[in-house]
Coordinates of C-alpha atoms and ligand atoms in Angstrom, one line a residue:
X1 CA 0.0 0.0 0.0
X2 CA 1.4 3.3 -0.9
X3 CA 1.5 6.3 1.2
X4 CA 0.5 9.7 -0.2
X5 CA 3.4 11.2 1.5
X6 CA 5.9 12.9 -0.8
X7 CA 8.8 11.4 0.9
X8 CA 7.3 8.0 0.9
X9 CA 9.7 5.1 0.1
X10 CA 7.9 3.6 -3.0
X11 CA 8.1 3.1 -6.7
X12 CA 10.8 0.5 -6.7
X13 CA 10.9 -3.1 -8.0
X14 CA 13.9 -4.2 -5.9
X15 CA 14.0 -3.2 -2.3
X16 CA 17.8 -3.8 -2.0
X17 CA 18.5 -1.6 -5.0
X18 CA 16.1 1.0 -3.8
X19 CA 17.8 1.1 -0.4
X20 CA 21.2 1.5 -2.0
X21 CA 19.9 4.1 -4.4
X22 CA 18.3 6.2 -1.7
X23 CA 21.5 6.5 0.4
X24 CA 24.4 4.2 -0.7
X25 CA 26.6 5.0 2.3
X26 CA 24.1 4.9 5.2
X27 CA 21.9 2.1 3.9
X28 CA 24.6 -0.3 3.0
X29 CA 24.6 -2.3 6.2
X30 CA 20.8 -2.1 6.4
X31 CA 20.3 -3.6 3.0
X32 CA 22.6 -6.4 4.0
X33 CA 20.7 -7.0 7.2
X34 CA 17.4 -7.1 5.3
X35 CA 18.8 -9.6 2.9
X36 CA 19.7 -11.9 5.7
X37 CA 16.4 -11.5 7.5
X38 CA 14.4 -12.3 4.3
X39 CA 16.7 -15.3 3.6
X40 CA 16.5 -16.6 7.0
X41 CA 12.6 -16.2 6.9
X42 CA 12.7 -14.5 10.2
X43 CA 11.2 -11.1 11.0
X44 CA 13.0 -8.0 12.3
X45 CA 13.5 -4.5 11.4
X46 CA 16.2 -2.2 9.8
X47 CA 16.9 1.5 10.1
X48 CA 17.5 3.3 6.8
X49 CA 17.6 6.7 5.2
X50 CA 15.5 8.1 2.4
X51 CA 15.7 11.8 2.8
X52 CA 14.9 11.2 6.5
X53 CA 15.4 8.4 9.0
X54 CA 12.9 5.5 8.5
X55 CA 12.3 2.0 9.8
X56 CA 11.4 -1.0 7.8
X57 CA 9.7 -3.9 9.5
X58 CA 9.9 -7.3 8.0
X59 CA 7.5 -10.0 9.0
X60 CA 6.9 -13.4 7.5
X61 CA 3.2 -13.8 6.7
X62 CA 3.2 -17.6 6.6
X63 CA 2.2 -17.9 2.9
X64 CA 4.6 -19.0 0.2
X65 CA 7.6 -17.6 2.1
X66 CA 6.2 -14.2 1.5
X67 CA 7.4 -11.4 3.7
X68 CA 5.5 -8.2 4.5
X69 CA 7.6 -5.1 4.6
X70 CA 6.3 -2.0 6.3
X71 CA 8.0 1.3 6.2
X72 CA 7.4 3.9 8.9
X73 CA 9.2 7.3 9.2
X74 CA 11.1 7.5 12.5
X75 CA 9.3 10.7 13.2
X76 CA 5.9 9.0 13.3
X77 CA 7.2 6.4 15.8
X78 CA 8.8 9.1 17.9
X79 CA 5.5 11.0 17.8
X80 CA 3.6 7.9 18.9
X81 CA 6.1 7.0 21.6
X82 CA 6.3 10.5 22.8
X83 CA 2.6 10.6 23.1
X84 CA 2.5 7.4 25.1
X85 CA 5.4 8.6 27.2
X86 CA 3.8 11.9 27.7
X87 CA 0.5 10.3 28.7
X88 CA 2.4 8.0 31.1
X89 CA 4.2 11.0 32.6
X90 CA 1.0 12.9 33.0
X91 CA -0.7 9.9 34.6
X92 CA 2.3 9.6 36.9
X93 CA 2.2 13.2 37.9
X94 CA -1.5 13.0 38.4
X95 CA -1.1 9.9 40.6
X96 CA 1.7 11.7 42.6
X97 CA -0.5 14.8 42.9
X98 CA -3.5 12.7 44.2
X99 CA -1.2 10.9 46.6
X100 CA 0.3 14.2 47.8
X101 CA -3.2 15.6 48.2
X102 CA -4.2 12.5 50.1
X103 CA -1.2 12.9 52.4
X104 CA -1.9 16.6 52.8
X105 CA -5.5 15.8 53.7
X106 CA -4.5 13.2 56.3
X107 CA -1.9 15.7 57.8
X108 CA -4.6 18.4 57.9
X109 CA -7.0 16.1 59.8
X110 CA -4.2 15.1 62.0
X111 CA -3.2 18.6 62.8
X112 CA -6.8 19.6 63.3
X113 CA -7.3 16.7 65.7
X114 CA -4.0 17.6 67.4
X115 CA -5.2 21.2 67.7
X116 CA -8.6 20.1 69.1
X117 CA -6.8 18.0 71.7
X118 CA -4.5 20.8 72.5
X119 CA -7.4 23.1 72.9
X120 CA -9.1 20.7 75.2
X121 CA -6.0 20.3 77.2
X122 CA -4.7 23.8 77.1
X123 CA -7.6 26.1 76.8
X124 CA -10.0 26.7 79.6
X125 CA -13.6 26.4 78.5
X126 CA -15.1 29.0 80.8
X127 CA -12.6 31.8 80.4
X128 CA -11.0 31.0 77.1
X129 CA -7.6 31.5 78.8
X130 CA -5.0 28.9 79.9
X131 CA -5.9 25.6 81.5
X132 CA -3.8 24.4 84.4
X133 CA -1.9 22.0 82.0
X134 CA -0.9 25.0 79.9
X135 CA 0.0 27.0 83.0
X136 CA 2.4 24.3 84.1
X137 CA 3.9 24.1 80.7
X138 CA 4.5 27.8 80.4
X139 CA 5.6 28.2 84.1
X140 CA 8.3 25.6 83.5
X141 CA 9.8 27.9 80.8
X142 CA 9.4 31.0 83.0
X143 CA 10.9 29.6 86.2
X144 CA 14.6 29.6 85.1
X145 CA 14.4 33.3 84.6
X146 CA 16.0 34.6 87.8
X147 CA 16.2 38.3 87.3
X148 CA 13.2 38.5 89.7
X149 CA 11.7 36.3 92.4
X150 CA 8.7 34.2 91.6
X151 CA 5.5 33.4 93.5
X152 CA 2.9 30.8 92.6
X153 CA -0.6 31.7 93.9
X154 CA -3.5 29.4 94.3
X155 CA -6.8 31.2 94.6
X156 CA -10.5 30.3 95.0
X157 CA -13.7 32.0 95.9
X158 CA -15.2 31.3 99.4
X159 CA -18.7 29.9 99.1
X160 CA -18.7 29.7 95.3
X161 CA -21.1 26.8 95.5
X162 CA -23.6 29.0 97.3
X163 CA -23.2 31.7 94.8
X164 CA -24.0 29.2 92.0
X165 CA -27.0 27.9 93.9
X166 CA -28.2 31.4 94.5
X167 CA -27.6 33.0 91.1
X168 CA -27.3 30.0 88.8
X169 CA -24.5 28.5 86.8
X170 CA -24.6 31.2 84.1
X171 CA -24.0 33.9 86.6
X172 CA -21.4 31.7 88.3
X173 CA -19.5 31.5 85.0
X174 CA -19.8 35.2 84.5
X175 CA -18.2 35.7 87.9
X176 CA -15.3 33.4 87.0
X177 CA -14.7 35.3 83.8
X178 CA -14.8 38.6 85.7
X179 CA -12.2 37.4 88.1
X180 CA -10.1 36.0 85.3
X181 CA -10.2 39.3 83.4
X182 CA -9.4 41.4 86.4
X183 CA -6.4 39.2 87.4
X184 CA -5.3 39.0 83.8
X185 CA -5.3 42.8 83.5
X186 CA -3.1 43.1 86.5
X187 CA -0.4 40.9 85.2
X188 CA 3.0 42.2 83.9
X189 CA 5.1 40.6 81.2
X190 CA 6.3 37.2 82.1
X191 CA 3.4 36.5 84.4
X192 CA 0.7 34.0 83.7
X193 CA -2.8 33.0 84.9
X194 CA -5.0 29.9 84.5
X195 CA -8.5 28.8 85.6
X196 CA -8.9 25.2 86.7
X197 CA -11.9 23.2 87.9
X198 CA -14.8 25.0 89.6
X199 CA -13.6 28.2 91.1
X200 CA -9.9 27.5 91.3
X201 CA -7.3 29.8 89.8
X202 CA -3.6 29.7 89.7
X203 CA -1.2 32.5 88.7
X204 CA 2.5 33.3 88.7
X205 CA 3.8 36.7 89.7
X206 CA 7.3 38.1 89.5
X207 CA 8.5 40.5 92.2
X208 CA 11.6 42.0 93.9
X209 CA 10.5 42.2 97.5
X210 CA 7.8 40.6 99.6
X211 CA 6.3 44.0 100.3
X212 CA 5.9 44.6 96.6
X213 CA 4.2 41.1 96.2
X214 CA 1.8 41.7 99.1
X215 CA 1.0 45.2 97.8
X216 CA 0.0 43.7 94.5
X217 CA -2.0 41.0 96.1
X218 CA -3.9 43.4 98.4
X219 CA -4.5 45.7 95.5
X220 CA -6.0 42.8 93.5
X221 CA -8.2 41.8 96.5
X222 CA -9.5 45.3 96.9
X223 CA -10.2 45.4 93.2
X224 CA -12.2 42.1 93.4
X225 CA -14.0 43.0 96.5
X226 CA -17.4 43.6 95.0
X227 CA -19.1 41.9 92.2
X228 CA -22.2 43.3 90.6
X229 CA -24.5 40.6 89.3
X230 CA -26.6 40.9 86.1
X231 CA -29.6 41.8 88.2
X232 CA -27.6 44.7 89.7
X233 CA -27.0 43.1 93.1
X234 CA -23.7 43.8 94.8
X235 CA -22.2 40.6 95.9
X236 CA -19.3 40.8 98.4
X237 CA -16.6 38.5 97.1
X238 CA -14.3 36.8 99.6
X239 CA -11.2 35.1 98.1
X240 CA -8.7 32.8 99.6
X241 CA -5.1 32.8 98.3
X242 CA -2.3 30.5 99.1
X243 CA 1.2 31.8 98.1
X244 CA 4.2 29.7 97.5
X245 CA 7.4 31.8 97.2
X246 CA 9.8 29.9 94.9
X247 CA 12.7 29.2 97.1
X248 CA 14.7 26.4 95.4
X249 CA 13.4 23.7 97.7
X250 CA 11.8 22.1 94.7
X251 CA 12.0 22.7 91.0
X252 CA 8.8 20.9 90.2
X253 CA 6.1 23.2 89.2
X254 CA 3.3 20.8 90.3
X255 CA 4.8 20.5 93.8
X256 CA 4.9 24.3 93.9
X257 CA 1.3 24.5 92.9
X258 CA 0.5 21.9 95.6
X259 CA 2.2 24.0 98.2
X260 CA 0.3 27.1 97.2
X261 CA -2.8 25.0 97.4
X262 CA -1.9 23.7 100.9
X263 CA -1.3 27.3 102.1
X264 CA -4.7 28.2 100.8
X265 CA -6.3 25.3 102.6
X266 CA -5.1 26.7 105.9
X267 CA -7.3 29.8 105.5
X268 CA -10.2 28.3 103.6
X269 CA -13.6 29.8 104.4
X270 CA -12.2 32.0 107.2
X271 CA -14.6 34.7 105.9
X272 CA -13.2 37.9 104.4
X273 CA -10.5 37.8 101.7
X274 CA -7.3 36.4 103.0
X275 CA -4.0 35.1 101.9
X276 CA -1.4 32.8 103.5
X277 CA 2.1 31.9 102.7
X278 CA 3.4 28.4 102.5
X279 CA 5.8 28.7 105.3
X280 CA 7.4 26.8 108.2
X281 CA 4.1 26.1 110.0
X282 CA 2.5 24.7 106.9
X283 CA 5.6 22.7 106.0
X284 CA 5.6 21.2 109.5
X285 CA 1.9 20.3 109.3
X286 CA 2.6 18.7 105.9
X287 CA 5.5 16.7 107.4
X288 CA 3.3 15.7 110.3
X289 CA 0.6 14.5 108.0
X290 CA 3.2 12.6 105.9
X291 CA 4.3 10.9 109.1
X292 CA 0.7 10.0 110.0
X293 CA 0.1 8.6 106.5
X294 CA 3.2 6.4 106.8
X295 CA 1.9 4.9 110.0
X296 CA -1.9 4.6 109.5
X297 CA -2.0 1.2 107.7
X298 CA 0.2 -0.4 110.3
X299 CA -1.8 1.3 113.1
X300 CA -5.1 -0.1 111.7
X301 CA -3.6 -3.6 111.3
X302 CA -2.3 -3.5 114.9
X303 CA -5.6 -2.4 116.4
X304 CA -4.4 1.1 117.4
X305 CA -7.8 2.5 116.5
X306 CA -10.2 2.0 119.3
X307 CA -13.8 3.1 120.1
X308 CA -14.9 5.4 122.9
X309 CA -18.5 5.2 123.7
X310 CA -20.5 8.3 124.6
X311 CA -23.9 7.5 126.2
X312 CA -27.2 8.9 124.9
X313 CA -30.1 9.4 127.3
X314 CA -33.9 9.7 126.9
X315 CA -34.9 13.2 127.9
X316 CA -38.2 12.1 129.6
X317 CA -37.0 9.2 131.8
X318 CA -33.3 10.0 131.6
X319 CA -32.6 6.4 130.8
X320 CA -29.6 5.2 128.9
X321 CA -31.0 4.5 125.4
X322 CA -27.9 4.2 123.2
X323 CA -24.4 5.4 122.6
X324 CA -22.2 6.8 119.8
X325 CA -18.9 5.1 119.0
X326 CA -16.2 7.7 118.5
X327 CA -12.8 6.7 117.1
X328 CA -9.6 7.3 119.0
X329 CA -6.0 6.5 117.9
X330 CA -4.2 4.9 120.8
X331 CA -0.5 5.2 119.8
X332 CA 2.0 2.5 120.7
X333 CA 3.3 4.9 123.4
X334 CA -0.1 5.1 125.0
X335 CA -1.0 8.6 123.8
X336 CA -4.6 8.9 122.8
X337 CA -5.0 11.0 119.7
X338 CA -8.5 12.7 119.2
X339 CA -10.2 12.4 115.8
X340 CA -9.8 16.0 114.8
X341 CA -6.1 15.3 114.4
X342 CA -6.5 12.6 111.9
X343 CA -10.1 12.2 110.6
X344 CA -9.9 15.3 108.3
X345 CA -6.6 13.9 106.8
X346 CA -8.1 10.5 106.4
X347 CA -11.1 12.0 104.7
X348 CA -8.7 13.7 102.2
X349 CA -6.6 10.6 101.5
X350 CA -9.5 8.2 101.5
X351 CA -8.2 6.1 104.4
X352 CA -11.4 7.0 106.4
X353 CA -13.3 4.3 104.6
X354 CA -11.1 1.7 106.0
X355 CA -11.3 3.2 109.5
X356 CA -15.1 3.6 109.4
X357 CA -15.5 0.0 108.3
X358 CA -13.1 -1.2 110.9
X359 CA -15.1 0.8 113.6
X360 CA -18.3 -0.7 112.4
X361 CA -16.9 -4.2 112.7
X362 CA -15.4 -3.4 116.1
X363 CA -18.7 -2.2 117.5
X364 CA -20.6 -5.2 116.1
X365 CA -18.1 -7.5 117.7
X366 CA -18.2 -5.6 121.0
X367 CA -22.0 -5.7 121.1
X368 CA -21.9 -9.5 120.5
X369 CA -19.4 -9.8 123.3
X370 CA -21.6 -7.9 125.7
X371 CA -24.6 -9.9 124.7
X372 CA -22.7 -13.1 125.4
X373 CA -21.6 -11.7 128.8
X374 CA -25.3 -11.3 129.7
X375 CA -25.4 -7.6 129.4
X376 CA -28.3 -5.9 127.7
X377 CA -26.7 -3.7 125.2
X378 CA -28.2 -0.5 123.8
X379 CA -28.1 0.5 120.1
X380 CA -24.7 2.1 119.2
X381 CA -24.3 4.5 116.4
X382 CA -21.2 4.4 114.3
X383 CA -20.0 7.4 112.2
X384 CA -19.7 7.0 108.5
X385 CA -17.8 9.5 106.6
X386 CA -19.4 11.0 103.5
X387 CA -16.4 9.7 101.5
X388 CA -17.8 6.2 102.0
X389 CA -20.9 7.1 99.9
X390 CA -18.7 7.2 96.8
X391 CA -17.8 3.5 97.3
X392 CA -20.6 1.6 95.5
X393 CA -19.9 -1.6 97.5
X394 CA -20.0 0.1 100.9
X395 CA -23.5 -0.9 101.9
X396 CA -23.1 -4.5 100.9
X397 CA -19.8 -4.6 102.8
X398 CA -21.4 -3.2 105.9
X399 CA -24.3 -5.6 105.7
X400 CA -21.8 -8.5 105.2
X401 CA -20.0 -7.4 108.3
X402 CA -23.2 -7.2 110.3
X403 CA -24.4 -10.6 109.2
X404 CA -20.9 -12.1 109.8
X405 CA -20.9 -10.9 113.4
X406 CA -24.3 -12.4 114.1
X407 CA -25.6 -9.1 115.7
X408 CA -29.2 -8.0 115.2
X409 CA -29.5 -4.8 113.2
X410 CA -31.5 -3.3 116.1
X411 CA -28.2 -2.9 118.0
X412 CA -26.4 -0.8 115.4
X413 CA -27.0 2.5 113.7
X414 CA -25.2 4.7 111.3
X415 CA -24.5 8.5 111.6
X416 CA -24.0 10.4 108.4
X417 CA -22.9 14.0 108.6
X418 CA -25.4 16.5 107.2
X419 CA -23.0 17.7 104.5
X420 CA -23.0 14.2 103.0
X421 CA -26.7 14.5 102.4
X422 CA -26.7 17.5 100.1
X423 CA -23.7 16.4 98.1
X424 CA -25.6 13.6 96.4
X425 CA -29.2 13.1 97.4
X426 CA -29.8 10.2 95.1
X427 CA -26.8 8.2 96.3
X428 CA -27.8 9.0 99.8
X429 CA -31.3 7.8 99.3
X430 CA -30.1 4.5 97.8
X431 CA -27.8 4.0 100.7
X432 CA -30.5 4.7 103.3
X433 CA -33.0 2.5 101.5
X434 CA -30.5 -0.4 101.4
X435 CA -29.7 0.1 105.1
X436 CA -33.4 0.3 106.0
X437 CA -34.1 -2.9 104.2
X438 CA -31.9 -4.8 106.6
X439 CA -33.2 -2.8 109.6
X440 CA -30.3 -0.4 110.2
X441 CA -31.4 3.1 111.2
X442 CA -29.7 6.2 109.9
X443 CA -29.0 9.4 111.9
X444 CA -28.3 12.7 110.3
X445 CA -25.3 14.1 112.2
X446 CA -24.5 17.8 112.8
X447 CA -27.9 18.9 111.6
X448 CA -28.0 22.6 111.1
X449 CA -24.4 23.1 110.0
X450 CA -25.2 22.9 106.3
X451 CA -26.9 25.6 104.4
X452 CA -29.9 23.6 103.2
X453 CA -30.8 21.5 106.2
X454 CA -34.5 21.9 105.7
X455 CA -34.3 20.6 102.1
X456 CA -32.6 17.5 103.4
X457 CA -35.5 16.8 105.7
X458 CA -37.8 17.0 102.7
X459 CA -35.7 14.7 100.5
X460 CA -34.2 11.9 102.6
X461 CA -35.8 9.3 104.8
X462 CA -33.6 9.6 108.0
X463 CA -34.7 8.2 111.3
X464 CA -33.0 10.5 113.7
X465 CA -31.8 14.1 113.4
X466 CA -28.8 15.1 115.6
X467 CA -29.1 18.7 116.4
X468 CA -25.6 20.2 116.2
X469 CA -23.9 21.5 119.3
X470 CA -23.8 25.0 117.8
X471 CA -27.6 25.2 118.4
X472 CA -27.3 23.8 121.9
X473 CA -24.6 26.4 122.7
X474 CA -27.1 29.1 121.8
X475 CA -29.8 28.0 124.3
X476 CA -30.7 31.0 126.4
X477 CA -31.0 33.2 123.3
X478 CA -34.6 33.8 122.5
X479 CA -34.4 33.5 118.7
X480 CA -32.2 30.4 118.9
X481 CA -34.6 28.7 121.3
X482 CA -37.5 29.4 118.9
X483 CA -35.5 27.9 116.0
X484 CA -34.7 24.8 118.1
X485 CA -38.3 24.2 119.2
X486 CA -39.5 24.6 115.7
X487 CA -36.9 22.2 114.3
X488 CA -38.0 19.6 116.8
X489 CA -41.7 20.3 116.0
X490 CA -41.0 19.9 112.3
X491 CA -38.9 16.7 112.7
X492 CA -41.6 15.1 114.8
X493 CA -44.3 16.0 112.3
X494 CA -42.1 14.0 109.8
X495 CA -41.8 11.1 112.2
X496 CA -38.1 11.9 112.8
X497 CA -36.7 11.7 116.3
X498 CA -34.3 14.3 117.6
X499 CA -31.1 13.9 119.6
X500 CA -29.3 17.0 120.9
X501 CA -25.5 16.9 120.8
X502 CA -23.1 18.6 123.1
X503 CA -25.4 19.2 126.0
X504 CA -23.3 20.4 128.9
X505 CA -25.5 22.2 131.4
X506 CA -28.7 21.7 133.4
X507 CA -30.2 24.7 131.7
X508 CA -29.6 23.3 128.3
X509 CA -31.1 20.0 129.3
X510 CA -34.2 21.6 130.9
X511 CA -34.9 23.7 127.8
X512 CA -34.5 20.7 125.5
X513 CA -36.8 18.7 127.7
X514 CA -39.4 21.4 127.7
X515 CA -39.5 21.5 123.9
X516 CA -39.8 17.8 123.5
X517 CA -36.3 16.8 122.3
X518 CA -36.2 13.0 122.4
X519 CA -32.6 12.2 123.4
X520 CA -29.6 13.9 124.8
X521 CA -25.9 13.3 124.2
X522 CA -23.4 15.5 125.9
X523 CA -20.9 15.9 128.8
X524 CA -23.9 16.7 131.1
X525 CA -24.8 13.0 131.0
X526 CA -21.6 11.4 130.0
X527 CA -18.3 11.9 128.1
X528 CA -17.0 9.4 125.5
X529 CA -15.5 6.6 127.5
X530 CA -13.6 3.3 127.2
X531 CA -15.5 0.1 126.4
X532 CA -15.0 -1.2 130.0
X533 CA -16.4 2.0 131.5
X534 CA -19.4 1.9 129.2
X535 CA -20.0 -1.7 130.0
X536 CA -20.1 -0.8 133.7
X537 CA -22.6 1.9 132.9
X538 CA -24.8 -0.6 131.0
X539 CA -24.6 -2.9 134.0
X540 CA -25.4 -0.2 136.4
X541 CA -28.3 1.1 134.3
X542 CA -30.0 -2.3 134.0
X543 CA -29.2 -4.0 137.2
X544 CA -29.2 -1.0 139.5
X545 CA -31.7 1.0 137.6
X546 CA -33.6 2.2 140.7
X547 CA -31.7 5.5 141.0
X548 CA -31.6 6.1 137.3
X549 CA -30.7 9.7 136.5
X550 CA -29.5 10.5 140.1
X551 CA -25.8 10.6 139.4
X552 CA -25.6 10.7 135.7
X553 CA -24.7 14.4 135.7
X554 CA -21.1 15.2 135.5
Ligands
LIG1 P1 -19.6 13.9 116.0 O1 -19.9 12.7 115.3 O2 -20.5 15.0 115.8 O3 -19.3 13.5 117.4 C1 -19.6 14.4 118.5 C2 -18.4 15.0 119.0 O4 -18.8 16.0 120.0 C3 -17.4 14.1 119.7 O5 -16.1 14.6 119.5 C4 -17.8 14.2 121.1 O6 -16.8 13.9 122.0 C5 -18.1 15.7 121.2 N1 -19.0 16.0 122.3 C6 -20.0 15.3 122.8 N2 -20.6 15.9 123.8 C7 -19.9 17.0 124.0 C8 -20.1 18.1 125.0 O7 -21.0 18.1 125.8 N3 -19.2 19.1 124.9 C9 -18.3 19.1 123.9 N4 -17.5 20.2 123.9 N5 -18.1 18.2 123.0 C10 -18.9 17.1 123.1 P2 -15.0 13.7 119.0 O8 -15.1 12.3 119.6 O9 -13.7 14.4 119.2 O10 -15.3 13.5 117.5 C11 -15.3 14.6 116.7 C12 -15.8 14.3 115.4 O11 -14.9 13.4 114.7 C13 -17.1 13.6 115.3 O12 -18.1 14.5 115.5 C14 -17.1 12.9 114.0 O13 -17.4 13.9 113.0 C15 -15.6 12.6 113.9 N6 -15.5 11.2 114.2 C16 -15.3 10.6 115.4 N7 -15.2 9.3 115.3 C17 -15.4 9.0 114.0 C18 -15.4 7.8 113.2 O14 -15.3 6.7 113.7 N8 -15.5 7.9 111.8 C19 -15.7 9.1 111.3 N9 -15.8 9.2 110.0 N10 -15.7 10.3 111.9 C20 -15.5 10.2 113.3
LIG2 MG1 -21.4 11.5 115.1
LIG3 MG1 -22.2 15.5 115.5

């Protein structure tokens, strides 16, 4: 088939001659090679010149030893291959671009997630400022700068919970933002601030002298003294600040913050804005607590925690009707440590759960022993810290202990402090219900010390209300007496009995009797005493009951 192209290699009769005619020098070898290919009946190709470079393909067609010769200019082949190559390159580039786009997308998602995580960890939701985590990170960078002294200040608002309850969470958050803004505005370069959980703040200040530091703190306090709510009410703000002056004793920022926090705890809720330094006294207290913590487990295992029993009397007949078991720590050297020296610490570190459970078991066993000795015991109430309520197994454990001891539930009661009630009413009700099911009665301890005592009466099914000593102390004051008599009236109308705590004088006793208080616990009738002494009292009460009440006083 002939091509129409002017340069086409055609119009010849002998292909060898035509090759040699076209270009005798360059085509000589090609003509030879073609000769051999045709003779050998094998296919192949040659390169030759006819004005321009060309290829001749030679392929046997399988009929009569005929060969098909095809001529194609090199330029056509190049065009074709270039086109294929170009397409391949393009495809490659496209694939690489898609791949890069994909990687870029993944990276973008990753960075976005990373940023979101960072935001969660480092940005405080309420104020939009630093979180504590971010504060610690930044403080670490600032600490090595020693041109000035550094203080870490832990701050919170006294009674923030009440503020929230009074004005609502929205207003509570506004207050937090207000404080954040004011403190932030007072900061100099190289100083930082963060808001943590609830109403806690932490900030880092730089100063030259303590006077200067205190001047700034006082100035800030003054500034934050009054807060005007949305409704225009002026709320008097009272803040607590704990100050840790960086002194090289530790270089760990978290320990520094802990120390500032500890300093703050020493003045918590003292009314009015106040600050305290982490100093020698605080350090000693901390060391003392560390020492107690290192000994508590061993003390519990070795039976150093013992129960003192404080009798309770009926007001009408002045009969012994029960007792409260109060923990004491009898150290190996014989010294008796009162609960205020260790119960608050154990409540903080969680050890109180073990002590309370131990006391419960101890009292159950003691009651069984008295029963076996032929004594007629009275119900004894055991204190249960509010920490226990957060242990979901606690009720089952207590019931297990009671059943294991063989004691009737009528001989044991539980006292829960009032503050435990408003912390979580639903947990509390579950606990009370479970205890009632097995016949254990529940007393609300320290009634009247919380801020919503009346609400508690409405919401929880307690059996006895223990009127706090602070009410009893006020007997003699007309208004206080009215409050007491009405609390008793209210309790009775809800089928709740009332025990007055901390009754010390005849006048207090007479008043409580006159307003129908059911039971009395206090030094007037009896102090907390050792088990032996209490057993003697039981014996006296029931075997020598004729002069009941005669020498109970004192
Ligand atoms: P509470 O449960 O309200 O116990 C009453 C406290 O008032 C007892 O102090 C008792 O000795 C004291 N008291 C009783 N009558 C009078 C009185 O007429 N005048 C005065 N001034 N005080 C009186 P105690 O034994 O020092 O216990 C203090 C607190 O320690 C208890 O208050 C209770 O909250 C806690 N506590 C005691 N034992 C335990 C326990 O086993 N577990 C737990 N979680 N807390 C306990
Ligand atoms: Mg109690
Ligand atoms: Mg009490």
